Coordinates of C-alpha atoms in Angstrom, one line a residue:
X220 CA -35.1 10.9 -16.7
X221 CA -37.9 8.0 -17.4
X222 CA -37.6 6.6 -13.9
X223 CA -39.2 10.0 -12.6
X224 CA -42.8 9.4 -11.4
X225 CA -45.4 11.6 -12.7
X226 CA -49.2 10.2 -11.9
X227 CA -51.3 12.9 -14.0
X228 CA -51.9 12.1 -17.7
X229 CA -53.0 14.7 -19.9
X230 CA -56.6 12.9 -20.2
X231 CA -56.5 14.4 -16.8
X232 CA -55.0 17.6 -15.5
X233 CA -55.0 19.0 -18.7
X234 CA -59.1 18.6 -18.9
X235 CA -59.4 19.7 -15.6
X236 CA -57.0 22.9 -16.0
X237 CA -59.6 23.8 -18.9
X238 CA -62.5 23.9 -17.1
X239 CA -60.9 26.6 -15.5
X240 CA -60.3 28.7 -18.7
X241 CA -63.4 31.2 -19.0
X242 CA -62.8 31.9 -15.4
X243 CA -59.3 32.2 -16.0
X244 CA -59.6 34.1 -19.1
X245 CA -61.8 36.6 -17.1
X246 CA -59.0 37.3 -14.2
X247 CA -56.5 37.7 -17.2
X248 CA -58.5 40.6 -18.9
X249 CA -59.6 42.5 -15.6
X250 CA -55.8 42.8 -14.9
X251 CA -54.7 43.7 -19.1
X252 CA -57.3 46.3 -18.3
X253 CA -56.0 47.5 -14.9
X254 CA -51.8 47.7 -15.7
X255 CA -49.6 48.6 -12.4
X256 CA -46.0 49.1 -12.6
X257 CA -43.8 47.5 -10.7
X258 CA -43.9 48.3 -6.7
X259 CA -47.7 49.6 -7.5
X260 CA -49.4 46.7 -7.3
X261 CA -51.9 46.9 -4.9
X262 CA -55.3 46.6 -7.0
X263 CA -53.6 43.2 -8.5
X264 CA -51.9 42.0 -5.4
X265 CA -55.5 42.5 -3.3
X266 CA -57.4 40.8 -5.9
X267 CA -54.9 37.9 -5.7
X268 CA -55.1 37.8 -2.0
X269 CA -58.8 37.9 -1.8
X270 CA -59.0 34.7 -4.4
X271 CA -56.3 32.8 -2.5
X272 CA -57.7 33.2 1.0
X273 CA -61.2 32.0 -0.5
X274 CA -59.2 28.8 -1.2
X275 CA -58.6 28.6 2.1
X276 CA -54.7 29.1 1.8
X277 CA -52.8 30.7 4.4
X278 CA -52.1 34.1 2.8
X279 CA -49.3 36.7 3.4
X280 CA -49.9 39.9 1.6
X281 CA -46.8 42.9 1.5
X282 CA -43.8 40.7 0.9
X283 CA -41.6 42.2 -1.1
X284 CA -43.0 45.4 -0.6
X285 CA -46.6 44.4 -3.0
X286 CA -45.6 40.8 -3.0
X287 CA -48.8 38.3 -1.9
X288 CA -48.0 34.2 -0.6
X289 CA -50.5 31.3 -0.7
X290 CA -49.2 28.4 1.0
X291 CA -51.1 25.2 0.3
X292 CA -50.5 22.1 3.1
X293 CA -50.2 18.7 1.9
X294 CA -52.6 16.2 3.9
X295 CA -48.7 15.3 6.0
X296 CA -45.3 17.2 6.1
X297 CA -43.0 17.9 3.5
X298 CA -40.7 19.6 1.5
X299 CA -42.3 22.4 -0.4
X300 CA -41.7 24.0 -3.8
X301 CA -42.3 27.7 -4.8
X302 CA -44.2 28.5 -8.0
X303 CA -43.8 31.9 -8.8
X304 CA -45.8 34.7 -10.7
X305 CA -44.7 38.2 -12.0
X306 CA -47.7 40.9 -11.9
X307 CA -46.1 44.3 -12.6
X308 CA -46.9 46.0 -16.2
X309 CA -44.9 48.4 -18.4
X310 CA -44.4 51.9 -19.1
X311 CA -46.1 51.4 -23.0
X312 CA -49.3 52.6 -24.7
X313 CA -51.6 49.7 -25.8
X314 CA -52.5 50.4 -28.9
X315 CA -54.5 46.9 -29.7
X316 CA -57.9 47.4 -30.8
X317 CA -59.8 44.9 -28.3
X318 CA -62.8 44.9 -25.7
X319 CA -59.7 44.5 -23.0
X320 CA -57.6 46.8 -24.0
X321 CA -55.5 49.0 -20.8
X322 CA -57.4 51.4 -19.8
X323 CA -54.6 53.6 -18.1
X324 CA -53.0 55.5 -20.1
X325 CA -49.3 54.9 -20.5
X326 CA -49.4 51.7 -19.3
X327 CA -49.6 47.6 -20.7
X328 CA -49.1 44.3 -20.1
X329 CA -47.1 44.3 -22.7
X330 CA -45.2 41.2 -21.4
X331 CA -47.7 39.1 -20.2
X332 CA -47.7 39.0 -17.0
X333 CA -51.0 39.5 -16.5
X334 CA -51.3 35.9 -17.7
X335 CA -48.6 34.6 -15.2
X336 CA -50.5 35.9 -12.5
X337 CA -54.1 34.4 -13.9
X338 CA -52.1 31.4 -14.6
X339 CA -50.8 30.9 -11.0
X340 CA -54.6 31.9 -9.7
X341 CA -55.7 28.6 -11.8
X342 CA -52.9 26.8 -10.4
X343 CA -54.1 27.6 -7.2
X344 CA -57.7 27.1 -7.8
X345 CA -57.3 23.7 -9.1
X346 CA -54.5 22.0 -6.6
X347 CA -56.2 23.3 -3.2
X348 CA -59.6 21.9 -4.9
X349 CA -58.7 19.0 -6.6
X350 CA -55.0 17.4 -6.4
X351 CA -54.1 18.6 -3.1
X352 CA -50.7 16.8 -2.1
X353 CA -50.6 14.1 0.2
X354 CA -47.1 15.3 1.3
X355 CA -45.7 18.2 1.1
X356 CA -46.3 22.0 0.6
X357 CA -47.1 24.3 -2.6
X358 CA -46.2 28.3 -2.2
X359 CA -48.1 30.7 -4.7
X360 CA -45.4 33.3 -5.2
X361 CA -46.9 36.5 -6.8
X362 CA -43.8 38.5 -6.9
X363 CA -44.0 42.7 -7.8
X364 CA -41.8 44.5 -10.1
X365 CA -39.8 42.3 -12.5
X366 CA -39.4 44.7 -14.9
X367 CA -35.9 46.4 -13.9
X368 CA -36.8 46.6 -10.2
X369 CA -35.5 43.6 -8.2
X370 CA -38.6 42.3 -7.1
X371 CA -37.5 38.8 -6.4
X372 CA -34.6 40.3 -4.6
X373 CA -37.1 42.1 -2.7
X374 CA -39.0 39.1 -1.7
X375 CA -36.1 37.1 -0.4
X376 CA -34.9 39.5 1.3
X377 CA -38.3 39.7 3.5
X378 CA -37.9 36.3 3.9
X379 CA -39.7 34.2 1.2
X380 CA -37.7 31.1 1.3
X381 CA -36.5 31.0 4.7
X382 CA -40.3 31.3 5.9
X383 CA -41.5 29.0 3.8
X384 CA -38.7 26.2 3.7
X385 CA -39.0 27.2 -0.4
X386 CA -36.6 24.2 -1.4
X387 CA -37.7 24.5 -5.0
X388 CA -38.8 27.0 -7.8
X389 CA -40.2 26.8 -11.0
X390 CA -41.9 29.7 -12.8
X391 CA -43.1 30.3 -16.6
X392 CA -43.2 33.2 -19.7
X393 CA -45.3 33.1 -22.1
X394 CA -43.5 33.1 -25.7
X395 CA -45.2 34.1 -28.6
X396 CA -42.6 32.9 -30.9
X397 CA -43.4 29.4 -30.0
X398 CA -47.2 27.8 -31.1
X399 CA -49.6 27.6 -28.8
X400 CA -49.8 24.2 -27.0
X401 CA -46.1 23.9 -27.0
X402 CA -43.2 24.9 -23.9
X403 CA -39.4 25.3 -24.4
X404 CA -36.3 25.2 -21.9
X405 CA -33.1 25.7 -21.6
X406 CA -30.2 23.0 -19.6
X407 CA -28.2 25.2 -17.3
X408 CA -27.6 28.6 -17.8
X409 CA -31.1 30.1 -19.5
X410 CA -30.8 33.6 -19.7
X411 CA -28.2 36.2 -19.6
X412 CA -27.2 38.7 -16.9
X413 CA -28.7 41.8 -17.1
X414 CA -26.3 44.8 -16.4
X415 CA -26.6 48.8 -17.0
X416 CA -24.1 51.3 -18.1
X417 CA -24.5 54.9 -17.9
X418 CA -21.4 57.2 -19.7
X419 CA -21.0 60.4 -19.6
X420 CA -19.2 62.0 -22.4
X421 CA -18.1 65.6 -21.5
X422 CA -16.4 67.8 -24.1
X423 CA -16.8 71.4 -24.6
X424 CA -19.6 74.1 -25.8
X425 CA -19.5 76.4 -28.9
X426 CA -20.8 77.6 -31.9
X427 CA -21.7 75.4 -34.8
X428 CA -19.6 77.4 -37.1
X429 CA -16.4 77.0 -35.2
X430 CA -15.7 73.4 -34.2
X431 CA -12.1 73.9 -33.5
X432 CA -12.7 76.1 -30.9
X433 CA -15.4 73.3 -28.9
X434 CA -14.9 69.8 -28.5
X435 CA -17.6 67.9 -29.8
X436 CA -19.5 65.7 -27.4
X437 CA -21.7 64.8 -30.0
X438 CA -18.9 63.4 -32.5
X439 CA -16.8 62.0 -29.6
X440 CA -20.1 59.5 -28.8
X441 CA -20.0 58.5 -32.2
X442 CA -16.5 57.2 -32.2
X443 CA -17.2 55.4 -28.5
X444 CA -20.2 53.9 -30.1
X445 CA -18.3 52.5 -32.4
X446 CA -15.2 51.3 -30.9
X447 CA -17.7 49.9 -28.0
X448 CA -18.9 47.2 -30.4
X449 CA -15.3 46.2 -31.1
X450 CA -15.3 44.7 -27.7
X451 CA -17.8 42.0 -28.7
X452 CA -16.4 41.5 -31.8
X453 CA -12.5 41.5 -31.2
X454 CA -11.9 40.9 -27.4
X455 CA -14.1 38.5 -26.5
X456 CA -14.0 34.9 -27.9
X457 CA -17.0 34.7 -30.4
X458 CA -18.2 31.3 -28.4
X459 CA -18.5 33.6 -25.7
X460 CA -22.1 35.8 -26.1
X461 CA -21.8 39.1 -24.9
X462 CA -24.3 42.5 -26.0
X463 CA -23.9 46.2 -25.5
X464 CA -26.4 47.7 -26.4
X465 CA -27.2 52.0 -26.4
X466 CA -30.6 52.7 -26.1
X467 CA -31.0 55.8 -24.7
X468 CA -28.9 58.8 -25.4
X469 CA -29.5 62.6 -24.6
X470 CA -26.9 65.7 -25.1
X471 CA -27.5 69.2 -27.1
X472 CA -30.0 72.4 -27.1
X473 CA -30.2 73.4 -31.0
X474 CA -29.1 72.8 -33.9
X475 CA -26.6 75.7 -34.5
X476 CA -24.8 74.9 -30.9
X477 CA -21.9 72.2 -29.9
X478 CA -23.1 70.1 -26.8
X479 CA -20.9 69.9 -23.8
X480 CA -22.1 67.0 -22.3
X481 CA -23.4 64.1 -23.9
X482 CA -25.5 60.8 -21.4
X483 CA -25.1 57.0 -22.8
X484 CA -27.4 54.7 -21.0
X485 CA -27.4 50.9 -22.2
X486 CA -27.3 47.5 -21.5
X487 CA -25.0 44.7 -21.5
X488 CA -25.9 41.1 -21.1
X489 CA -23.5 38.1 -20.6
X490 CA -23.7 34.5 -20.0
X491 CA -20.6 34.1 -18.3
X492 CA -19.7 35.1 -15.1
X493 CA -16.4 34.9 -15.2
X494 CA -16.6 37.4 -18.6
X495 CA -19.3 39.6 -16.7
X496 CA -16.8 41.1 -14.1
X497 CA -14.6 41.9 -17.1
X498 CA -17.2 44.1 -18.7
X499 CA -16.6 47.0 -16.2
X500 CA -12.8 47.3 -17.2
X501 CA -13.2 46.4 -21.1
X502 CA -16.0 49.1 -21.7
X503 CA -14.2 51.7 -19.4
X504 CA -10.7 51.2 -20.9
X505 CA -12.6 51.9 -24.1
X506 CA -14.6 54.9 -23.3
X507 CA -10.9 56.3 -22.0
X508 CA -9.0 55.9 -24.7
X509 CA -11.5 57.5 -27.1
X510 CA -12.1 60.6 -25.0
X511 CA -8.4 60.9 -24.3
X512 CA -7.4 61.0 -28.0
X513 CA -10.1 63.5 -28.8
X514 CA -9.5 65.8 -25.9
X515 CA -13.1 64.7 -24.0
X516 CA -13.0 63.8 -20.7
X517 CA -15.7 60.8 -19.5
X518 CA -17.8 59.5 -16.0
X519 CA -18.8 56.1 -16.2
X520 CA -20.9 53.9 -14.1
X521 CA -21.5 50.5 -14.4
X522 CA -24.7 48.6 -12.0
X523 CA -24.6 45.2 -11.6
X524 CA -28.5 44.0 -12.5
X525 CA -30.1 40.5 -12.9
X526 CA -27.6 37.5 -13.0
X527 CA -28.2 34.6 -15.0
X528 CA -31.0 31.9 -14.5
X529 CA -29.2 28.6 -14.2
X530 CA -31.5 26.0 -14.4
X531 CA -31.3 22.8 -12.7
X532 CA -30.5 19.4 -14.4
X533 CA -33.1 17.5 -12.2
X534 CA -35.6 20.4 -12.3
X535 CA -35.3 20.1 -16.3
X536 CA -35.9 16.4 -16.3
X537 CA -39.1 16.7 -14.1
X538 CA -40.4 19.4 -16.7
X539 CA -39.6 17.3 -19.7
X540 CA -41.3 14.3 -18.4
X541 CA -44.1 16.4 -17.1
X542 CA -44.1 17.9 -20.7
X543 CA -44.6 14.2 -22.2
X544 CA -47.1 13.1 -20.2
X545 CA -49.6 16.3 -19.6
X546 CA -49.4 17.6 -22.9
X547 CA -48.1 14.9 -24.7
X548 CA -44.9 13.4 -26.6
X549 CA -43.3 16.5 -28.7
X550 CA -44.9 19.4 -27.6
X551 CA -41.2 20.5 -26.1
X552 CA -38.2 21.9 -27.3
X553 CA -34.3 22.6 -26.0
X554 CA -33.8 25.8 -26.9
X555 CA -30.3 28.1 -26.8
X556 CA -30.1 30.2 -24.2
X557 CA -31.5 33.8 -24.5
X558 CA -29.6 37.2 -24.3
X559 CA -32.8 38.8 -22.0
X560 CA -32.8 39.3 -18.4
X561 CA -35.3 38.0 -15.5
X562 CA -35.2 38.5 -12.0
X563 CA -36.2 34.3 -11.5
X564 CA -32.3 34.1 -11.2
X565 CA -32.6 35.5 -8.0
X566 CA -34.2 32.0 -6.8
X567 CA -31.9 29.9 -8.8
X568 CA -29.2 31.3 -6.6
X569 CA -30.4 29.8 -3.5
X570 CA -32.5 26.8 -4.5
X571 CA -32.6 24.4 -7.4
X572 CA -35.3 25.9 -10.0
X573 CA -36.5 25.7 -13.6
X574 CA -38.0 28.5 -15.7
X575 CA -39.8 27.8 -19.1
X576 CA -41.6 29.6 -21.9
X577 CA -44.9 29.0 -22.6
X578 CA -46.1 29.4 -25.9
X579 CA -48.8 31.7 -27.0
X580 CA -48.4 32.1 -30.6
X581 CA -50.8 32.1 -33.2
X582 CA -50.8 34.0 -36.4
X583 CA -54.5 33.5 -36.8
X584 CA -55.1 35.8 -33.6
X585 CA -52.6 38.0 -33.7
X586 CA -50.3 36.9 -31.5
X587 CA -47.3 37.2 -33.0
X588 CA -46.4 40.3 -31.5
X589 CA -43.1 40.3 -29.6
X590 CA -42.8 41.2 -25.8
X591 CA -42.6 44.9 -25.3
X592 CA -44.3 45.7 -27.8
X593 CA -47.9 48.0 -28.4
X594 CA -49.7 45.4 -29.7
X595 CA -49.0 42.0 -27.8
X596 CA -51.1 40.0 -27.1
X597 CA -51.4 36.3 -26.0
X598 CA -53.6 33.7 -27.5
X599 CA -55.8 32.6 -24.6
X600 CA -55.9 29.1 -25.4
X601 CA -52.5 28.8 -23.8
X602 CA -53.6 29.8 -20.3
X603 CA -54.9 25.9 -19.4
X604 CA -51.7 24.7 -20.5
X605 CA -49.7 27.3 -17.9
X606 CA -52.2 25.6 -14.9
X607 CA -51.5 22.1 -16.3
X608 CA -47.8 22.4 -16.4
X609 CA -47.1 24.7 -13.1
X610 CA -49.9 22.6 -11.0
X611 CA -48.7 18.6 -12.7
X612 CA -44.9 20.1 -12.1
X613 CA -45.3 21.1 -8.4
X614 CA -47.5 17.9 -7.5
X615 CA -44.3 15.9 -9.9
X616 CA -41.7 17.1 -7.4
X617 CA -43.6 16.4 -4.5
X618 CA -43.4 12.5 -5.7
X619 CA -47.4 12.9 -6.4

């Protein structure tokens, strides 16, 4: 890992990244203010576009459906690396109390990635004015829809990494359960596949009063809710991480009647592939046996979502090193791998990439919030640190 070159100190990017921060700071607010959901990004993609063609980038806008790509040339050719940003915003009142609060109803950046994107306009900003690369390209991904939607999917599938020769990807989260100043990474396998599960329990209507003549949906759920967890907790090996996870379940019209039908919709999130393609068959053979002892009968469907990040050994060592010497020795941690889901893995299926957290914790301004929730909110100061990292990484693998 030491014999990796890296020729910006944090004396120096760093600095330079924080001159940017009021401006930054300013981008970041106008878009926690303006929320779009995924696939509706056109406010956030335009102003994107517009900033990144004053740079003088070449500039594609509508890939991936919202998508926008700034390509920065190197002085002579190259190979060129991706660095990717997520803009889309979540279905979730924001119920902070500040001057930049959303202002559409319904909808927050409740997982920050209205800082990715002001991050990746800094990145921009500062390599195609200051550090461009003497060899070598730099793509500005600004990918739609994250959240649930595929948008990364989307992207390569209108070509992102063929057009660009992408033969590297790194991208960023911010974290507000690590301090401020501080990044984190995972070796290998980062994040878990994301899969959803939709069941389907169908018994049969009647009265309250007179259970013997229904079959109760609504008692039938209860004991496949519970023999679900079993799988987790008696058929799989307990080294081997594996969550099912109900959230959502509708079925019944009053309180005196016996639903038919009751809907499960959930979530289950592996590291393994190998144990992934089991979960269809494990959860189904349980949902069957329950119904068929209580006389229900079941549909079940099961969509394959997100697969895993896997990041790349090299990739890691270029971050760490990066880590050392732009924000200096200790301000990174190996972490365990984590049981959400991100579309990034999408990229890390075709080309070698590394995806980090960023932290943005700080108890002081009330930052401790988790993702997805009403009241997160990042602590600012962490937005240099983004530029410093994404722009020092790119300019790192292009042997700068």
């Amino acid at each position: 890992m030491d014999t990796i070159p890296v020729l910006y100190r944090s004396s120096e990017i760093l600095a330079k990244a924080s001159s940017l921060k009021e401006e930054v700071i300013m981008w970041r607010r106008d878009f926690h203010q303006n929320p779009e959901l995924g696939f509706e990004e056109v406010r956030t993609s335009e102003r994107v576009a517009k900033h990144l063609e004053g740079l003088g980038l070449e500039v594609r806008r509508g890939i991936g459906r919202t998508g926008v790509v700034g390509l920065l040339r190197g002085r002579q050719p190259g190979p060129t690396i991706g660095l990717r940003a997520d803009m889309d915003a979540l279905p979730i009142q924001d119920q902070k109390e500040s001057a930049y609060r959303s202002t559409v109803p319904g909808k927050m950046h409740a997982c920050g990635h209205d800082a990715h994107t002001s991050i990746l306009m800094g990145a921009a900003q500062f390599l195609s004015q200051q550090a461009r690369p003497e060899k070598g390209n730099i793509a500005f991904v600004f990918q739609p829809a994250e959240e649930g939607l595929g948008g990364a999917s989307e992207m390569i599938k209108d070509g992102l990494l063929s057009a660009y020769n992408i033969e590297a990807m790194a991208g960023l989260h911010v974290f507000p359960g690590l301090p401020t100043g501080q990044i984190s990474a995972v070796r290998g396998v980062s994040c878990a596949a994301a899969d959803r599960i939709r069941i389907n329990i169908i018994g049969r209507g009647g009265h309250a009063a007179h259970p013997h003549q229904a079959i109760d949906s609504v008692a039938v759920t209860a004991e496949v809710l519970s023999a679900l967890q079993h799988i987790a907790s008696r058929q799989v090996n307990p080294l081997d991480p594996v969550v099912i996870t109900i959230g959502q379940i509708q079925g019944g019209s009053a309180s005196n009647v016996i639903a038919p039908e009751v809907e499960l919709l959930g979530t289950v999130r592996t590291l393994n592939p190998a144990l992934r393609e089991q979960m269809p068959g494990k959860i189904e053979a349980v949902v069957k046996g329950v119904t068929m002892a209580l006389g229900a009968s079941y549909e079940f469907d099961y969509h394959f979502g997100y697969p895993s990040i896997v990041n790349d050994d090299q990739m890691v060592d270029r971050l760490l090193v990066t880590s050392d010497q732009v924000l200096g020795h200790g301000k990174y941690q190996m972490v365990t791998p984590s049981m959400g889901g991100e579309d990034f893995s999408y990229y890390t299926e075709h080309v070698p990439g590394v995806f980090f957290r960023l932290g943005v914790g700080n108890p002081e301004k009330q930052t401790q919030y988790p993702l997805h929730h009403p009241m997160f909110d990042i602590d600012e100061d962490a937005l240099p640190v983004g530029i410093a990292m994404l722009s020092a990484l790119a300019l790192n693998y292009l042997g700068q």
